[in-house]
Amino acid sequence: MDYSLLVKKRKKSNDNFANYTKFMKRGLLKTFEIPSSILLNYLLHLEHHYRDNPYHNQVHAADVTQSVNVLISSPALQNVFSELEVLASIFAGAIHDVDHPGFTNHYLINTNSELAIMYNDESVLEQHHLAVAFKLLQDSNCNFIVSLNKKQRQLFRKLTIEMVLATDMSKHMSILADLKTMVEAKKVAGSSVLTLDKTDRIQVMQTMIHLADLSNPTKPIDLYSIWVKNIMEEYWRQGDRERDLGIDISPMCDRNNITIAKSQVGFIDFIVHPLFETWADLVNPHAQYILDQLEFNREWYQTRIPEEQEKHDVIMIEENDANVESTTIFQSSQQQSSPNEISNLKQFDSTKETKE
């Protein structure tokens, strides 16, 4: 199963079809009596609610959905999840960033935005994505889960909420800690077969969508580098806005002071690799190919750090020289009197002498 989606020259209709195909191939339409026309209508409306951001857009959502679909298909997880849990997982991937404004939670909170006020500074974006997605389901022409009974709908909603909230990066360390605990429990049990209760399954589902959301560094390098370009452009736009507002520029958001290769190596070392390495321990050995690609990509960026740093240093020196030159010119202009000032001074002295 293909773990990656192409990000060049994609049409939104391709992403709708890709998501629809996931529901269909897994037999979810038949299992839950999902009307295909209503599902397609929902996906179409969902597409319209994704904005044309450089990174947080419909293509990213489709890529995350595809990654969730692959992760949940791991042989180690075969027969672990119920059909409803699979349905919620695919759905959560598709909606997890809908109506993303292209700014981070930190920015929205720091600028006292309407969304931050509405959600009390708590997982602002994630709560908004959920609200938009479930609001769409209230339209009878989009309610593809119409055949689910009340208990199923409640569980579907609960699972989706749990998963999308797990994409808040502030939850990363707790998700990683829970995953490590699960791996240790598996080792103690001495079994290669995963035995998960309801709580464990929800934790694994949360981990999967978090993994999928952070999976760019595990994709082929040509795709990964495109994702990096896109996310950096989105960050820089935020930084430009912060600069215009006169507030502190968020980390990674200053287009005038960033080393991309170094930041990606750090991102892999401290965030992505520990998470995927622990995941690989859980589903061993079925995630080794992901780790291999991740390590290749890290090395690819690592080799580019010296050249990038050299270019960065040159730019900083040039900017510093320009600032020094501007300061010197300004100081010189302050010290030298203009012809008009000299003329006025002479007239003042002449008047003074006449009076005396």
Short mmCIF file of C-alpha atoms in Angstrom, two decimals:
data_model
loop_
_atom_site.label_atom_id
_atom_site.label_comp_id
_atom_site.label_asym_id
_atom_site.label_seq_id
_atom_site.Cartn_x
_atom_site.Cartn_y
_atom_site.Cartn_z
CA MET A 1 0.00 0.00 0.00
CA ASP A 2 1.45 3.36 -1.08
CA TYR A 3 2.49 5.36 1.98
CA SER A 4 2.87 8.65 0.12
CA LEU A 5 0.80 10.98 -1.99
CA LEU A 6 2.29 13.10 -4.73
CA VAL A 7 2.11 16.79 -3.89
CA LYS A 8 2.91 18.18 -7.33
CA LYS A 9 0.15 19.10 -9.78
CA ARG A 10 -2.59 17.52 -7.69
CA LYS A 11 -6.21 18.38 -8.27
CA LYS A 12 -8.62 18.59 -5.38
CA SER A 13 -10.91 16.12 -7.14
CA ASN A 14 -8.09 13.56 -6.89
CA ASP A 15 -8.06 13.95 -3.12
CA ASN A 16 -11.82 13.49 -2.90
CA PHE A 17 -11.59 10.35 -5.00
CA ALA A 18 -8.68 9.04 -2.91
CA ASN A 19 -10.63 9.51 0.32
CA TYR A 20 -13.79 8.00 -1.16
CA THR A 21 -11.80 5.00 -2.36
CA LYS A 22 -10.53 4.32 1.16
CA PHE A 23 -14.07 4.09 2.50
CA MET A 24 -15.14 1.92 -0.42
CA LYS A 25 -12.20 -0.52 -0.52
CA ARG A 26 -12.51 -1.23 3.18
CA GLY A 27 -16.15 -2.15 2.68
CA LEU A 28 -17.28 0.63 5.01
CA LEU A 29 -20.04 1.81 2.67
CA LYS A 30 -21.62 -1.63 2.76
CA THR A 31 -21.02 -2.27 6.47
CA PHE A 32 -22.62 1.00 7.60
CA GLU A 33 -25.05 1.42 4.70
CA ILE A 34 -23.38 4.66 3.65
CA PRO A 35 -25.05 6.23 0.59
CA SER A 36 -22.22 6.82 -1.88
CA SER A 37 -23.77 10.02 -3.25
CA ILE A 38 -24.07 11.53 0.23
CA LEU A 39 -20.51 10.56 1.15
CA LEU A 40 -19.21 12.17 -2.04
CA ASN A 41 -21.29 15.26 -1.32
CA TYR A 42 -19.80 15.48 2.17
CA LEU A 43 -16.26 15.13 0.82
CA LEU A 44 -16.99 17.83 -1.77
CA HIS A 45 -18.24 20.24 0.90
CA LEU A 46 -15.27 19.32 3.10
CA GLU A 47 -12.95 20.20 0.23
CA HIS A 48 -14.54 23.63 -0.12
CA HIS A 49 -13.87 24.31 3.56
CA TYR A 50 -10.13 23.66 3.21
CA ARG A 51 -8.31 26.90 2.48
CA ASP A 52 -5.57 27.42 -0.11
CA ASN A 53 -2.75 27.56 2.42
CA PRO A 54 0.76 26.60 1.32
CA TYR A 55 0.74 23.61 3.69
CA HIS A 56 -2.45 23.12 5.72
CA ASN A 57 -4.69 22.40 2.77
CA GLN A 58 -6.69 19.61 1.16
CA VAL A 59 -3.57 17.86 -0.15
CA HIS A 60 -2.08 17.65 3.35
CA ALA A 61 -5.38 16.26 4.64
CA ALA A 62 -5.41 13.61 1.91
CA ASP A 63 -1.80 12.71 2.67
CA VAL A 64 -2.53 12.31 6.38
CA THR A 65 -5.61 10.20 5.58
CA GLN A 66 -3.52 7.96 3.35
CA SER A 67 -0.87 7.62 6.05
CA VAL A 68 -3.48 6.70 8.67
CA ASN A 69 -4.87 4.13 6.26
CA VAL A 70 -1.43 2.55 5.86
CA LEU A 71 -0.59 2.59 9.57
CA ILE A 72 -3.88 1.00 10.56
CA SER A 73 -3.25 -1.71 7.97
CA SER A 74 -0.08 -2.91 9.69
CA PRO A 75 -0.10 -6.73 10.01
CA ALA A 76 0.54 -6.32 13.74
CA LEU A 77 -2.79 -4.49 14.02
CA GLN A 78 -4.80 -6.95 11.97
CA ASN A 79 -8.20 -7.60 13.56
CA VAL A 80 -7.40 -5.21 16.44
CA PHE A 81 -9.86 -2.46 15.52
CA SER A 82 -13.59 -2.61 14.99
CA GLU A 83 -15.10 -1.44 11.70
CA LEU A 84 -16.46 1.65 13.44
CA GLU A 85 -13.00 2.50 14.78
CA VAL A 86 -11.60 2.20 11.26
CA LEU A 87 -14.38 4.43 9.93
CA ALA A 88 -13.62 7.07 12.58
CA SER A 89 -9.88 6.86 11.85
CA ILE A 90 -10.27 7.50 8.12
CA PHE A 91 -12.79 10.27 8.81
CA ALA A 92 -10.52 11.93 11.39
CA GLY A 93 -7.64 12.01 8.93
CA ALA A 94 -9.82 13.63 6.28
CA ILE A 95 -11.17 16.40 8.53
CA HIS A 96 -8.27 17.00 10.90
CA ASP A 97 -7.24 20.40 9.46
CA VAL A 98 -10.43 21.65 7.80
CA ASP A 99 -10.72 25.46 7.62
CA HIS A 100 -7.17 25.89 8.91
CA PRO A 101 -6.37 29.63 8.70
CA GLY A 102 -2.66 29.11 8.08
CA PHE A 103 -1.61 30.29 11.54
CA THR A 104 -0.55 28.35 14.63
CA ASN A 105 -2.41 28.02 17.91
CA HIS A 106 0.27 30.20 19.50
CA TYR A 107 -0.39 33.00 17.03
CA LEU A 108 -4.17 32.79 17.41
CA ILE A 109 -3.89 32.94 21.19
CA ASN A 110 -1.22 35.64 21.17
CA THR A 111 -3.33 37.90 18.93
CA ASN A 112 -6.51 37.32 20.94
CA SER A 113 -8.29 35.97 17.85
CA GLU A 114 -11.99 35.15 17.67
CA LEU A 115 -11.18 31.42 17.56
CA ALA A 116 -8.97 31.65 20.64
CA ILE A 117 -11.73 33.47 22.50
CA MET A 118 -14.32 30.93 21.37
CA TYR A 119 -12.27 27.92 22.51
CA ASN A 120 -10.68 29.49 25.60
CA ASP A 121 -7.10 29.13 24.31
CA GLU A 122 -7.35 25.31 24.50
CA SER A 123 -6.48 23.32 21.34
CA VAL A 124 -7.98 26.20 19.39
CA LEU A 125 -7.42 24.93 15.86
CA GLU A 126 -8.23 21.31 16.63
CA GLN A 127 -11.54 22.19 18.26
CA HIS A 128 -12.40 24.40 15.30
CA HIS A 129 -11.65 21.65 12.78
CA LEU A 130 -13.98 19.31 14.67
CA ALA A 131 -16.75 21.89 14.91
CA VAL A 132 -16.65 22.60 11.17
CA ALA A 133 -16.59 18.91 10.25
CA PHE A 134 -19.50 17.91 12.47
CA LYS A 135 -21.48 21.00 11.47
CA LEU A 136 -21.31 19.77 7.88
CA LEU A 137 -22.71 16.41 8.99
CA GLN A 138 -25.85 18.17 10.22
CA ASP A 139 -26.85 18.83 6.62
CA SER A 140 -29.03 15.91 5.51
CA ASN A 141 -27.36 16.02 2.09
CA CYS A 142 -23.99 15.43 3.77
CA ASN A 143 -24.94 13.11 6.64
CA PHE A 144 -23.36 9.92 5.34
CA ILE A 145 -23.59 8.23 8.77
CA VAL A 146 -27.38 8.45 8.71
CA SER A 147 -27.74 4.67 9.11
CA LEU A 148 -25.68 4.47 12.30
CA ASN A 149 -27.73 3.94 15.44
CA LYS A 150 -27.49 6.39 18.34
CA LYS A 151 -24.84 4.41 20.20
CA GLN A 152 -22.71 4.08 17.07
CA ARG A 153 -22.99 7.79 16.28
CA GLN A 154 -21.97 8.72 19.80
CA LEU A 155 -18.93 6.43 19.68
CA PHE A 156 -18.03 7.63 16.17
CA ARG A 157 -18.08 11.23 17.40
CA LYS A 158 -16.10 10.42 20.57
CA LEU A 159 -13.38 8.58 18.64
CA THR A 160 -13.09 11.32 16.04
CA ILE A 161 -12.79 13.99 18.72
CA GLU A 162 -10.13 12.01 20.59
CA MET A 163 -8.08 11.59 17.42
CA VAL A 164 -8.25 15.13 16.08
CA LEU A 165 -7.43 16.63 19.48
CA ALA A 166 -4.34 14.40 19.48
CA THR A 167 -2.98 16.37 16.51
CA ASP A 168 -2.35 19.32 18.84
CA MET A 169 1.45 19.37 19.12
CA SER A 170 1.19 20.33 22.79
CA LYS A 171 0.03 16.72 23.34
CA HIS A 172 3.14 15.20 21.75
CA MET A 173 5.07 14.28 24.89
CA SER A 174 2.09 12.65 26.59
CA ILE A 175 1.30 10.63 23.45
CA LEU A 176 4.92 9.47 23.25
CA ALA A 177 4.95 8.55 26.95
CA ASP A 178 1.74 6.51 26.59
CA LEU A 179 3.16 4.74 23.56
CA LYS A 180 6.35 3.83 25.42
CA THR A 181 4.29 2.44 28.29
CA MET A 182 2.35 0.30 25.84
CA VAL A 183 5.56 -1.02 24.27
CA GLU A 184 6.95 -1.93 27.70
CA ALA A 185 3.74 -3.76 28.55
CA LYS A 186 4.04 -5.73 25.32
CA LYS A 187 7.63 -6.70 26.18
CA VAL A 188 6.63 -7.78 29.69
CA ALA A 189 3.83 -9.90 28.28
CA GLY A 190 6.36 -11.56 26.00
CA SER A 191 3.86 -11.83 23.17
CA SER A 192 4.21 -10.77 19.55
CA VAL A 193 0.44 -10.40 19.34
CA LEU A 194 -1.02 -7.09 20.48
CA THR A 195 -3.83 -7.40 22.97
CA LEU A 196 -5.51 -4.03 23.41
CA ASP A 197 -8.49 -3.07 25.51
CA LYS A 198 -10.79 -0.18 24.59
CA THR A 199 -8.57 2.46 26.22
CA ASP A 200 -5.45 1.05 24.57
CA ARG A 201 -7.10 1.08 21.16
CA ILE A 202 -8.03 4.74 21.50
CA GLN A 203 -4.44 5.54 22.47
CA VAL A 204 -3.16 3.68 19.41
CA MET A 205 -5.64 5.52 17.20
CA GLN A 206 -4.48 8.84 18.64
CA THR A 207 -0.89 7.82 18.05
CA MET A 208 -1.61 6.83 14.45
CA ILE A 209 -3.09 10.18 13.44
CA HIS A 210 -0.28 12.01 15.28
CA LEU A 211 2.25 9.86 13.41
CA ALA A 212 0.46 10.55 10.13
CA ASP A 213 0.43 14.27 10.82
CA LEU A 214 4.20 14.21 11.43
CA SER A 215 5.00 11.75 8.65
CA ASN A 216 6.51 14.13 6.07
CA PRO A 217 10.10 13.28 7.15
CA THR A 218 9.36 9.59 6.55
CA LYS A 219 8.33 10.07 2.91
CA PRO A 220 10.65 9.85 -0.13
CA ILE A 221 13.04 12.79 -0.07
CA ASP A 222 11.65 14.44 -3.21
CA LEU A 223 8.22 14.62 -1.56
CA TYR A 224 9.55 15.47 1.88
CA SER A 225 11.50 18.44 0.53
CA ILE A 226 8.34 19.79 -1.12
CA TRP A 227 6.41 19.51 2.14
CA VAL A 228 9.25 21.36 3.90
CA LYS A 229 9.12 24.15 1.33
CA ASN A 230 5.36 24.46 1.79
CA ILE A 231 5.36 24.50 5.59
CA MET A 232 8.20 27.02 5.70
CA GLU A 233 6.32 29.36 3.38
CA GLU A 234 3.28 29.16 5.65
CA TYR A 235 5.42 29.81 8.72
CA TRP A 236 7.13 32.75 7.04
CA ARG A 237 3.80 34.32 6.16
CA GLN A 238 2.88 34.13 9.82
CA GLY A 239 6.22 35.66 10.74
CA ASP A 240 5.63 38.51 8.29
CA ARG A 241 2.27 39.17 9.93
CA GLU A 242 3.83 39.09 13.40
CA ARG A 243 6.50 41.54 12.27
CA ASP A 244 3.83 43.89 10.90
CA LEU A 245 1.94 43.67 14.19
CA GLY A 246 5.07 44.46 16.17
CA ILE A 247 4.92 41.26 18.21
CA ASP A 248 7.58 38.61 18.80
CA ILE A 249 8.13 36.43 15.75
CA SER A 250 7.38 32.78 16.52
CA PRO A 251 10.15 30.15 16.26
CA MET A 252 10.78 29.03 12.67
CA CYS A 253 8.71 31.92 11.31
CA ASP A 254 11.37 34.55 10.59
CA ARG A 255 12.24 34.26 6.90
CA ASN A 256 15.31 36.44 7.52
CA ASN A 257 16.83 34.19 10.16
CA ILE A 258 16.31 30.49 9.55
CA THR A 259 18.43 27.49 8.59
CA ILE A 260 16.03 24.95 7.12
CA ALA A 261 18.35 21.93 7.00
CA LYS A 262 19.42 22.35 10.62
CA SER A 263 15.83 22.78 11.77
CA GLN A 264 14.73 19.62 9.95
CA VAL A 265 17.51 17.57 11.52
CA GLY A 266 16.47 18.85 14.93
CA PHE A 267 12.81 18.14 14.18
CA ILE A 268 13.68 14.56 13.25
CA ASP A 269 16.01 13.99 16.20
CA PHE A 270 13.80 15.36 18.94
CA ILE A 271 10.25 14.82 17.68
CA VAL A 272 9.79 12.50 14.73
CA HIS A 273 12.39 9.76 15.23
CA PRO A 274 11.59 9.03 18.92
CA LEU A 275 7.90 8.69 18.03
CA PHE A 276 8.35 6.47 14.97
CA GLU A 277 11.06 4.40 16.65
CA THR A 278 8.70 3.62 19.53
CA TRP A 279 5.90 2.88 17.07
CA ALA A 280 8.21 0.48 15.24
CA ASP A 281 8.80 -1.33 18.54
CA LEU A 282 5.04 -1.72 18.92
CA VAL A 283 4.34 -3.11 15.44
CA ASN A 284 7.77 -4.73 14.91
CA PRO A 285 9.01 -5.41 12.26
CA HIS A 286 6.42 -3.84 9.99
CA ALA A 287 7.57 -0.21 10.27
CA GLN A 288 11.27 -0.71 9.56
CA TYR A 289 10.97 0.66 6.02
CA ILE A 290 9.58 3.89 7.50
CA LEU A 291 12.54 4.23 9.87
CA ASP A 292 14.97 3.52 7.04
CA GLN A 293 13.55 6.35 4.95
CA LEU A 294 13.50 8.67 7.95
CA GLU A 295 17.18 8.04 8.66
CA PHE A 296 18.07 8.54 5.00
CA ASN A 297 16.23 11.87 4.97
CA ARG A 298 17.97 13.00 8.14
CA GLU A 299 21.35 12.32 6.60
CA TRP A 300 20.28 14.14 3.41
CA TYR A 301 19.53 17.30 5.37
CA GLN A 302 22.53 16.83 7.67
CA THR A 303 24.92 16.99 4.71
CA ARG A 304 23.37 20.30 3.65
CA ILE A 305 23.84 22.08 6.96
CA PRO A 306 27.43 23.41 6.35
CA GLU A 307 26.57 24.94 2.97
CA GLU A 308 23.32 26.39 4.29
CA GLN A 309 25.03 27.79 7.38
CA GLU A 310 27.70 29.40 5.23
CA LYS A 311 25.06 31.12 3.08
CA HIS A 312 23.19 32.17 6.20
CA ASP A 313 26.35 33.67 7.72
CA VAL A 314 27.07 35.61 4.52
CA ILE A 315 23.56 37.05 4.53
CA MET A 316 23.85 38.01 8.19
CA ILE A 317 27.23 39.71 7.56
CA GLU A 318 25.80 41.62 4.59
CA GLU A 319 22.80 42.72 6.64
CA ASN A 320 25.05 43.77 9.50
CA ASP A 321 27.29 45.75 7.13
CA ALA A 322 24.22 47.42 5.63
CA ASN A 323 22.97 48.35 9.08
CA VAL A 324 26.37 49.76 10.06
CA GLU A 325 26.52 51.78 6.83
CA SER A 326 23.01 53.15 7.39
CA THR A 327 23.88 54.11 10.96
CA THR A 328 27.10 55.84 9.83
CA ILE A 329 25.28 57.81 7.14
CA PHE A 330 22.59 58.85 9.61
CA GLN A 331 25.12 59.95 12.22
CA SER A 332 27.09 61.85 9.60
CA SER A 333 23.98 63.65 8.41
CA GLN A 334 23.21 64.65 11.96
CA GLN A 335 26.69 66.08 12.47
CA GLN A 336 26.87 68.02 9.18
CA SER A 337 24.76 71.15 8.76
CA SER A 338 22.90 71.65 5.52
CA PRO A 339 23.45 74.83 3.39
CA ASN A 340 20.10 76.19 4.56
CA GLU A 341 21.05 75.59 8.18
CA ILE A 342 24.37 77.41 7.65
CA SER A 343 22.60 80.32 5.92
CA ASN A 344 20.07 80.58 8.73
CA LEU A 345 22.86 80.47 11.29
CA LYS A 346 24.70 83.35 9.51
CA GLN A 347 21.52 85.41 9.37
CA PHE A 348 21.02 84.83 13.10
CA ASP A 349 24.59 85.92 13.85
CA SER A 350 24.21 89.01 11.65
CA THR A 351 21.00 90.04 13.36
CA LYS A 352 22.61 89.49 16.73
CA GLU A 353 25.56 91.75 15.82
CA THR A 354 23.24 94.54 14.56
CA LYS A 355 21.30 94.57 17.79
CA GLU A 356 24.50 94.77 19.77
#
